[in-house]
């Protein structure tokens, strides 16, 4: 049925989008003097009457172009733009038939100091070296649209259901405003709150580390950075939004974000408060801050949580009431020699959740079944300060500093009950808990980087120092009763007060030197020193009923662990940098000193190890065209065991699981490889992105658990021979635009295979898993009228086992949704989001499928500065949170408290007060 609906929609949209009343404009762009074809020249047509952009394309590698446009009886401007060349412009009175321009010859723009330089109009898209630049005014969005809406209009830019942005298939991991972070590099605050109308350019570049940026090296990563530049006249003023709403079941929301820009100085303040599981300042024009407003709850991770800049909020797990306030500051001082940037957040959240779990424990001796219920209330308070300074000592030397400090307090109350049965229904054990836990954590981080270049191009020295120092103190009042039914063992009853103290200190220092051998070849030498020390102390006190105090020290449940790791890694690398080819390979030796000590029952246990391993990584990037490339990455690294995994003492803290370390553990060796092929054709506005990769692990560290007749566990750790996972996938998208109508479609697939070994009751087993995940999405829109966006995702998971209690598990999921947004009649905004989820293998008693339908009706008034809105969340009152997790040791079904049906009325106020004059909407400036 779904396939028929999607096919009908595709056929209908295709019929509407392509009529016979079209003409084709084609030709070839060449250099006037050499007749060499010019690839990636921008060809665009505009209305001669009002300069409205009608269509555009990009020349291919042979200089050819083709624009299919509607026949017109009015004048148009035909333009060609290419970096370093004079603009070509021609007025066409009307388009009634196909037109072949033949070879259009562009002349180089050669100017001297005495000549007048004419600033030409900016084309919609410009490709310049490693920078892809979009002229924001060439892409029409609604007057009240945010930056995210603008990004969705740009060719090659995709934003998926989880908010991840990709450009030509490559993930964007850094978003800047005028070259600086805006409330952190996460970027979601900028894209979801800044108005699109203030943006001048959207620039896309390779993401570089600070070292690569200051030294002028190529980026080693395959990720992208987006830089949003503000229009010059909008760079002086105050703008922002404020929202407040109240609804049924005492649901409420409020948020605000105001920005003050004055040349280089920028100050932004945000705040929010709500009890609808929202991050609080994602001001979507349809659903404001409504939790799951765009059906996002369908696409959240298994735990349902989400966050920004390291701060976590609720989602599918419980209902969260959150409050936040933050400020961001950026400026340039001392004639641009010092560039400070910083932000401060205060966040507070309270989450309440009831959960129930049905877990099948897979054992060679026969399955057991655990049923559990729990109630949790958790509150968090957090302060987060982050700064960065870039100080230019002179034209050759720069220091960069990035200090940050966070302080968090967590209070958690939890009560629960669970019982485990054998496969015949006989009870093995039951356990009840009542915990009251408080934790305080302080963390300080700092990155300092220094770079100095010399007269010879490419020669330079660098030094960096990174540190992270954290301290965590927690108190736990716990009452537990554990009853064993099979062995006749007496019940384990505990009423205790536990104090845990943890301290972590890590430092990293690096010295580097780069020596150019040729213009395209250089050697890199560096030495890295790392040091890490962790101290964990636990003191447990039993309740003394006579004194009515927790005063009896329990040495069986008290211990201390100290672990330190130091390593020295000298490395040498070779870098190659050519026009269409760049890469690096680095090799060295890692010398590791690993020391661990535990103090338990007055006995000190020491495990000290020394290791020497090779270290290697490298990448290769090949540019096949302006928008076609291949990227590959390889690395080899060693991961050491944790202190509690390698120290051979008994940890009796859990009455149902005793943990004993293994001093003979070997480090895990990881081999990782990744490659992709990327091709986006601007001429046809279609993109293909294919990728494959995997990880291979030697001496994988796994838990080895044995159970007694009461299903009481004893766990230690072992090395297994190997484990690996591989994956392959692709994405394809295409955009068709005719006047005000836009049709986009995309589809993709990922296939993942993994192999694991494990131990249960000391028996080795093998697990082979296969995951198949195809998806498709469509978007059809008419500017300022309607947008329709259906999407569908299918997930199939199968696991085969060898030497195990079961041979196979299978599971599949359907996830579909339909988003509709209407801007008709004028000043009215209507949003409808309908989602459907189905999980084939949810256990009896848990709901296998659910529908989530959200509605919104808004009206703009008071010169569009005010927006009144009525929203209904979960119209059908169907929302549930039932998940199934399959691992080699258990199949777990879990259901948590979720946000359910409510209605809300909200009011949003928009403020804009700029100091400069507004540009004429068609006055576009382009600078080489």
Coordinates of N, CA, C and O in Angstrom, one line a residue, residues 699-822:
X699 N 42.4 -9.4 19.7 CA 42.4 -9.4 21.2 C 41.3 -8.5 21.8 O 41.5 -7.8 22.7
X700 N 40.1 -8.6 21.2 CA 39.0 -7.9 21.7 C 38.7 -8.3 23.1 O 38.8 -9.5 23.5
X701 N 38.4 -7.4 24.0 CA 38.2 -7.6 25.4 C 36.7 -7.8 25.6 O 35.9 -6.9 25.3
X702 N 36.3 -9.0 26.1 CA 34.8 -9.2 26.4 C 34.6 -9.7 27.8 O 35.6 -10.2 28.5
X703 N 33.4 -9.5 28.3 CA 33.1 -10.0 29.6 C 32.7 -11.5 29.5 O 32.1 -12.0 28.6
X704 N 33.2 -12.3 30.5 CA 32.9 -13.7 30.6 C 32.2 -13.9 31.9 O 32.7 -13.7 33.0
X705 N 30.9 -14.3 31.8 CA 30.0 -14.4 32.9 C 29.5 -15.8 33.1 O 29.1 -16.5 32.2
X706 N 29.6 -16.3 34.4 CA 29.0 -17.6 34.8 C 27.9 -17.4 35.8 O 27.9 -16.4 36.5
X707 N 26.9 -18.3 35.8 CA 25.7 -18.1 36.7 C 25.6 -19.4 37.5 O 25.8 -20.5 37.1
X708 N 25.2 -19.1 38.8 CA 24.9 -20.3 39.7 C 23.4 -20.6 39.6 O 22.6 -20.0 38.8
X709 N 22.9 -21.5 40.4 CA 21.5 -21.9 40.4 C 20.5 -20.8 40.7 O 19.3 -20.9 40.3
X710 N 21.0 -19.8 41.4 CA 20.1 -18.6 41.7 C 20.2 -17.5 40.6 O 19.7 -16.4 40.9
X711 N 20.9 -17.8 39.5 CA 21.1 -16.8 38.5 C 22.0 -15.6 39.1 O 21.8 -14.5 38.7
X712 N 22.8 -15.9 40.0 CA 23.8 -15.0 40.5 C 25.0 -15.1 39.7 O 25.5 -16.2 39.4
X713 N 25.5 -13.9 39.2 CA 26.6 -13.9 38.2 C 27.9 -13.6 38.8 O 28.1 -12.9 39.8
X714 N 29.0 -14.2 38.2 CA 30.4 -13.9 38.5 C 31.0 -13.5 37.1 O 31.0 -14.3 36.2
X715 N 31.5 -12.3 37.0 CA 32.0 -11.8 35.8 C 33.5 -11.5 35.8 O 34.0 -10.9 36.8
X716 N 34.2 -12.0 34.8 CA 35.6 -11.6 34.6 C 35.8 -11.2 33.2 O 34.8 -11.0 32.4
X717 N 37.0 -10.9 32.7 CA 37.2 -10.4 31.4 C 38.3 -11.3 30.7 O 39.2 -11.8 31.3
X718 N 38.1 -11.5 29.4 CA 39.0 -12.3 28.6 C 39.2 -11.7 27.2 O 38.4 -10.9 26.8
X719 N 40.3 -12.1 26.6 CA 40.6 -11.7 25.2 C 40.0 -12.8 24.3 O 40.1 -14.0 24.6
X720 N 39.4 -12.3 23.2 CA 39.0 -13.3 22.2 C 39.8 -12.9 20.9 O 40.3 -11.9 20.8
X721 N 39.8 -13.9 20.0 CA 40.7 -13.8 18.8 C 40.4 -12.5 18.0 O 41.3 -11.8 17.7
X722 N 39.2 -12.3 17.7 CA 38.9 -11.3 16.7 C 37.4 -10.8 16.8 O 36.6 -11.6 17.3
X723 N 37.2 -9.7 16.3 CA 35.9 -9.1 16.0 C 36.0 -8.1 14.9 O 37.0 -7.4 14.8
X724 N 35.0 -8.0 14.1 CA 35.0 -7.0 13.0 C 33.6 -6.6 12.6 O 32.6 -7.3 12.8
X725 N 33.6 -5.4 12.0 CA 32.3 -5.0 11.4 C 32.6 -4.3 10.1 O 33.6 -3.6 10.0
X726 N 31.8 -4.5 9.1 CA 32.0 -3.8 7.8 C 30.6 -3.2 7.4 O 29.6 -3.6 7.8
X727 N 30.7 -2.2 6.5 CA 29.5 -1.5 6.1 C 29.7 -1.0 4.7 O 30.8 -0.6 4.3
X728 N 28.6 -0.8 4.0 CA 28.7 -0.2 2.6 C 27.3 0.5 2.4 O 26.3 0.0 2.9
X729 N 27.3 1.6 1.7 CA 26.1 2.3 1.5 C 26.2 3.4 0.5 O 27.3 3.7 0.0
X730 N 25.0 4.0 0.2 CA 25.0 5.0 -0.8 C 23.8 5.9 -0.5 O 22.8 5.5 0.1
X731 N 23.9 7.2 -1.0 CA 22.8 8.1 -1.0 C 22.7 8.8 -2.4 O 23.7 9.1 -3.0
X732 N 21.5 9.0 -2.9 CA 21.3 9.7 -4.1 C 20.2 10.7 -3.9 O 19.2 10.4 -3.3
X733 N 20.4 11.9 -4.4 CA 19.3 12.9 -4.3 C 19.3 13.8 -5.6 O 20.4 13.9 -6.3
X734 N 18.2 14.3 -5.9 CA 18.0 15.1 -7.1 C 17.0 16.2 -6.8 O 16.0 15.9 -6.1
X735 N 17.2 17.4 -7.4 CA 16.3 18.5 -7.3 C 15.9 19.0 -8.6 O 16.7 19.2 -9.5
X736 N 14.6 19.2 -8.8 CA 14.0 19.8 -10.0 C 13.2 21.1 -9.6 O 12.4 21.0 -8.7
X737 N 13.6 22.2 -10.3 CA 12.9 23.4 -9.9 C 12.4 24.1 -11.2 O 13.2 24.4 -12.1
X738 N 11.2 24.5 -11.2 CA 10.6 25.2 -12.3 C 9.8 26.4 -11.8 O 8.7 26.1 -11.2
X739 N 10.3 27.6 -11.9 CA 9.7 28.7 -11.4 C 9.4 28.6 -9.9 O 10.4 28.4 -9.2
X740 N 8.2 28.5 -9.4 CA 7.9 28.5 -8.0 C 7.8 27.0 -7.5 O 7.6 26.8 -6.3
X741 N 7.8 26.1 -8.4 CA 7.7 24.7 -8.0 C 9.0 24.0 -7.9 O 9.9 24.1 -8.7
X742 N 9.1 23.2 -6.8 CA 10.4 22.5 -6.5 C 10.0 21.0 -6.2 O 9.1 20.8 -5.4
X743 N 10.7 20.1 -6.8 CA 10.5 18.7 -6.5 C 11.9 18.1 -6.2 O 12.8 18.2 -7.0
X744 N 12.0 17.5 -5.0 CA 13.2 16.8 -4.6 C 12.9 15.4 -4.2 O 11.9 15.1 -3.6
X745 N 13.8 14.5 -4.6 CA 13.7 13.2 -4.1 C 15.1 12.6 -3.8 O 16.1 13.0 -4.4
X746 N 15.1 11.7 -2.9 CA 16.4 11.1 -2.5 C 16.1 9.7 -2.0 O 15.0 9.4 -1.4
X747 N 17.1 8.8 -2.2 CA 17.0 7.5 -1.6 C 18.4 7.0 -1.3 O 19.4 7.5 -1.8
X748 N 18.4 6.1 -0.4 CA 19.7 5.5 0.0 C 19.6 4.2 0.7 O 18.5 3.7 0.9
X749 N 20.7 3.6 1.0 CA 20.7 2.2 1.6 C 22.0 2.1 2.3 O 23.1 2.6 1.9
X750 N 22.0 1.4 3.4 CA 23.2 0.9 4.1 C 23.1 -0.5 4.5 O 22.0 -1.0 5.0
X751 N 24.1 -1.3 4.2 CA 24.2 -2.7 4.6 C 25.4 -2.9 5.5 O 26.5 -2.4 5.2
X752 N 25.1 -3.5 6.7 CA 26.2 -3.6 7.7 C 26.3 -5.1 8.1 O 25.2 -5.7 8.3
X753 N 27.5 -5.6 8.2 CA 27.7 -6.9 8.7 C 28.8 -6.9 9.8 O 29.8 -6.2 9.7
X754 N 28.5 -7.7 10.9 CA 29.4 -7.7 12.0 C 29.6 -9.1 12.5 O 28.7 -10.0 12.4
X755 N 30.8 -9.4 13.0 CA 31.2 -10.7 13.5 C 31.8 -10.5 14.9 O 32.6 -9.6 15.1
X756 N 31.2 -11.2 15.9 CA 31.7 -11.1 17.3 C 31.9 -12.4 17.9 O 31.2 -13.4 17.6
X757 N 32.8 -12.5 18.9 CA 32.9 -13.7 19.7 C 32.6 -13.3 21.1 O 32.8 -12.1 21.5
X758 N 32.1 -14.2 21.9 CA 31.8 -13.9 23.3 C 31.9 -15.2 24.1 O 32.1 -16.3 23.7
X759 N 31.7 -14.9 25.4 CA 31.8 -16.0 26.4 C 30.6 -16.0 27.3 O 30.3 -14.9 27.9
X760 N 29.9 -17.1 27.5 CA 28.8 -17.2 28.4 C 28.9 -18.5 29.1 O 29.0 -19.6 28.5
X761 N 28.9 -18.5 30.4 CA 29.2 -19.7 31.2 C 30.5 -20.4 30.7 O 30.6 -21.6 30.6
X762 N 31.5 -19.5 30.4 CA 32.8 -20.0 30.0 C 32.9 -20.7 28.7 O 33.9 -21.3 28.3
X763 N 31.8 -20.6 27.9 CA 31.7 -21.3 26.6 C 31.8 -20.2 25.5 O 31.1 -19.2 25.6
X764 N 32.7 -20.4 24.5 CA 32.9 -19.5 23.4 C 31.8 -19.7 22.4 O 31.5 -20.8 22.0
X765 N 31.2 -18.5 22.0 CA 30.2 -18.5 20.9 C 30.6 -17.5 19.9 O 31.4 -16.6 20.1
X766 N 29.9 -17.6 18.7 CA 30.1 -16.7 17.6 C 28.8 -16.1 17.2 O 27.7 -16.7 17.3
X767 N 28.8 -14.8 16.9 CA 27.6 -14.1 16.5 C 27.9 -13.4 15.2 O 28.9 -12.7 15.0
X768 N 27.0 -13.6 14.2 CA 27.1 -12.9 12.9 C 25.9 -12.1 12.6 O 24.8 -12.7 12.5
X769 N 26.0 -10.8 12.5 CA 24.8 -10.0 12.4 C 24.8 -9.2 11.0 O 25.8 -8.8 10.5
X770 N 23.6 -9.1 10.5 CA 23.4 -8.4 9.2 C 22.3 -7.4 9.4 O 21.2 -7.7 9.9
X771 N 22.5 -6.1 9.0 CA 21.5 -5.1 9.1 C 21.3 -4.4 7.7 O 22.3 -4.0 7.1
X772 N 20.1 -4.3 7.2 CA 19.8 -3.8 5.9 C 18.8 -2.6 6.2 O 17.8 -2.8 6.8
X773 N 19.2 -1.4 5.6 CA 18.5 -0.2 6.0 C 18.2 0.7 4.8 O 19.0 1.7 4.6
X774 N 17.3 0.4 3.9 CA 16.9 1.4 2.8 C 16.0 2.5 3.3 O 15.3 2.3 4.3
X775 N 16.0 3.6 2.6 CA 15.1 4.7 2.9 C 14.9 5.6 1.7 O 15.7 5.6 0.8
X776 N 13.8 6.3 1.7 CA 13.4 7.2 0.6 C 12.7 8.4 1.1 O 12.0 8.3 2.2
X777 N 12.9 9.6 0.5 CA 12.2 10.8 0.9 C 11.9 11.6 -0.3 O 12.7 11.7 -1.3
X778 N 10.8 12.3 -0.3 CA 10.3 13.2 -1.3 C 9.9 14.5 -0.8 O 9.5 14.6 0.4
X779 N 10.1 15.6 -1.5 CA 9.7 16.9 -1.1 C 9.1 17.6 -2.4 O 9.8 17.7 -3.4
X780 N 7.9 18.1 -2.3 CA 7.3 18.9 -3.3 C 6.8 20.2 -2.7 O 6.1 20.1 -1.7
X781 N 7.1 21.3 -3.4 CA 6.7 22.6 -2.8 C 6.4 23.6 -3.9 O 6.9 23.5 -5.0
X782 N 5.5 24.5 -3.5 CA 5.2 25.7 -4.3 C 5.5 26.9 -3.4 O 5.0 26.9 -2.3
X783 N 6.4 27.7 -3.8 CA 6.9 28.8 -3.0 C 5.7 29.6 -2.4 O 4.8 29.9 -3.1
X784 N 5.8 29.8 -1.1 CA 4.9 30.6 -0.3 C 3.4 30.0 -0.4 O 2.5 30.7 -0.2
X785 N 3.3 28.7 -0.7 CA 2.0 28.1 -0.8 C 1.9 26.8 0.0 O 1.2 26.7 1.0
X786 N 2.7 25.8 -0.4 CA 2.6 24.5 0.3 C 3.9 23.7 0.2 O 4.6 23.9 -0.8
X787 N 4.2 22.9 1.1 CA 5.3 21.9 1.1 C 4.8 20.6 1.6 O 4.2 20.5 2.7
X788 N 5.1 19.6 0.8 CA 4.7 18.2 1.2 C 5.9 17.3 1.2 O 6.7 17.3 0.2
X789 N 6.1 16.6 2.3 CA 7.4 15.9 2.5 C 7.1 14.5 3.1 O 7.1 14.3 4.3
X790 N 6.9 13.5 2.2 CA 6.8 12.1 2.7 C 8.1 11.4 2.8 O 9.0 11.7 2.0
X791 N 8.3 10.5 3.7 CA 9.5 9.7 3.8 C 9.2 8.4 4.4 O 8.2 8.2 5.1
X792 N 10.1 7.4 4.1 CA 9.9 6.0 4.6 C 11.3 5.4 4.9 O 12.2 5.6 4.1
X793 N 11.4 4.6 5.9 CA 12.6 3.9 6.3 C 12.3 2.5 6.7 O 11.3 2.3 7.5
X794 N 13.0 1.5 6.2 CA 12.8 0.1 6.5 C 14.1 -0.4 7.1 O 15.2 -0.1 6.6
X795 N 14.0 -1.2 8.2 CA 15.2 -1.7 8.9 C 15.0 -3.2 9.1 O 14.0 -3.6 9.7
X796 N 16.0 -4.0 8.6 CA 15.9 -5.5 8.8 C 17.2 -5.9 9.5 O 18.3 -5.5 9.1
X797 N 17.0 -6.7 10.6 CA 18.2 -7.1 11.4 C 18.1 -8.6 11.6 O 17.0 -9.1 12.0
X798 N 19.2 -9.3 11.3 CA 19.2 -10.8 11.6 C 20.5 -11.1 12.2 O 21.6 -10.5 11.8
X799 N 20.5 -12.0 13.2 CA 21.8 -12.5 13.8 C 21.8 -14.0 13.8 O 20.8 -14.7 14.2
X800 N 22.9 -14.6 13.4 CA 23.1 -16.0 13.4 C 24.2 -16.3 14.5 O 25.2 -15.6 14.6
X801 N 23.9 -17.4 15.2 CA 24.8 -17.8 16.3 C 25.4 -19.2 16.1 O 24.7 -20.1 15.6
X802 N 26.6 -19.4 16.5 CA 27.3 -20.7 16.5 C 27.7 -21.0 18.0 O 28.2 -20.2 18.7
X803 N 27.4 -22.3 18.3 CA 27.7 -22.8 19.7 C 27.0 -21.9 20.7 O 27.5 -21.5 21.7
X804 N 25.7 -21.8 20.5 CA 24.9 -20.9 21.3 C 23.5 -21.5 21.6 O 23.1 -22.5 20.9
X805 N 22.8 -20.9 22.6 CA 21.5 -21.5 23.0 C 20.5 -21.3 21.9 O 19.5 -22.1 21.8
X806 N 20.6 -20.3 21.0 CA 19.7 -20.2 19.9 C 20.5 -20.0 18.6 O 21.7 -19.7 18.7
X807 N 19.9 -20.3 17.5 CA 20.6 -20.3 16.2 C 20.4 -18.9 15.5 O 21.3 -18.5 14.7
X808 N 19.3 -18.3 15.7 CA 19.0 -17.1 14.9 C 18.0 -16.2 15.5 O 17.1 -16.7 16.2
X809 N 18.1 -14.9 15.3 CA 17.1 -13.9 15.7 C 16.8 -13.0 14.5 O 17.8 -12.7 13.7
X810 N 15.6 -12.6 14.3 CA 15.2 -11.7 13.2 C 14.3 -10.6 13.7 O 13.5 -10.8 14.6
X811 N 14.4 -9.5 13.0 CA 13.6 -8.3 13.4 C 13.5 -7.3 12.3 O 14.5 -7.1 11.6
X812 N 12.3 -6.7 12.1 CA 12.3 -5.7 11.1 C 11.4 -4.5 11.6 O 10.5 -4.7 12.5
X813 N 11.6 -3.3 11.1 CA 10.9 -2.1 11.5 C 10.5 -1.3 10.3 O 11.2 -1.2 9.3
X814 N 9.3 -0.7 10.4 CA 8.8 0.2 9.4 C 8.7 1.6 10.1 O 8.1 1.7 11.2
X815 N 9.2 2.6 9.5 CA 9.1 4.0 10.0 C 8.7 4.9 8.8 O 9.4 5.0 7.8
X816 N 7.5 5.5 8.9 CA 7.0 6.4 7.8 C 6.5 7.6 8.4 O 6.0 7.7 9.5
X817 N 6.6 8.7 7.6 CA 6.0 10.0 8.1 C 5.7 10.9 6.9 O 6.2 10.7 5.8
X818 N 4.8 11.8 7.2 CA 4.3 12.7 6.1 C 4.2 14.1 6.8 O 3.4 14.3 7.7
X819 N 5.0 15.0 6.3 CA 5.0 16.4 6.8 C 4.3 17.3 5.7 O 4.7 17.2 4.6
X820 N 3.3 18.1 6.1 CA 2.7 19.0 5.2 C 2.7 20.4 5.9 O 2.3 20.6 7.0
X821 N 3.1 21.4 5.1 CA 3.1 22.8 5.6 C 2.5 23.6 4.6 O 2.8 23.6 3.4
X822 N 1.5 24.4 5.0 CA 0.7 25.3 4.1 C 0.8 26.7 4.5 O 0.7 27.0 5.7

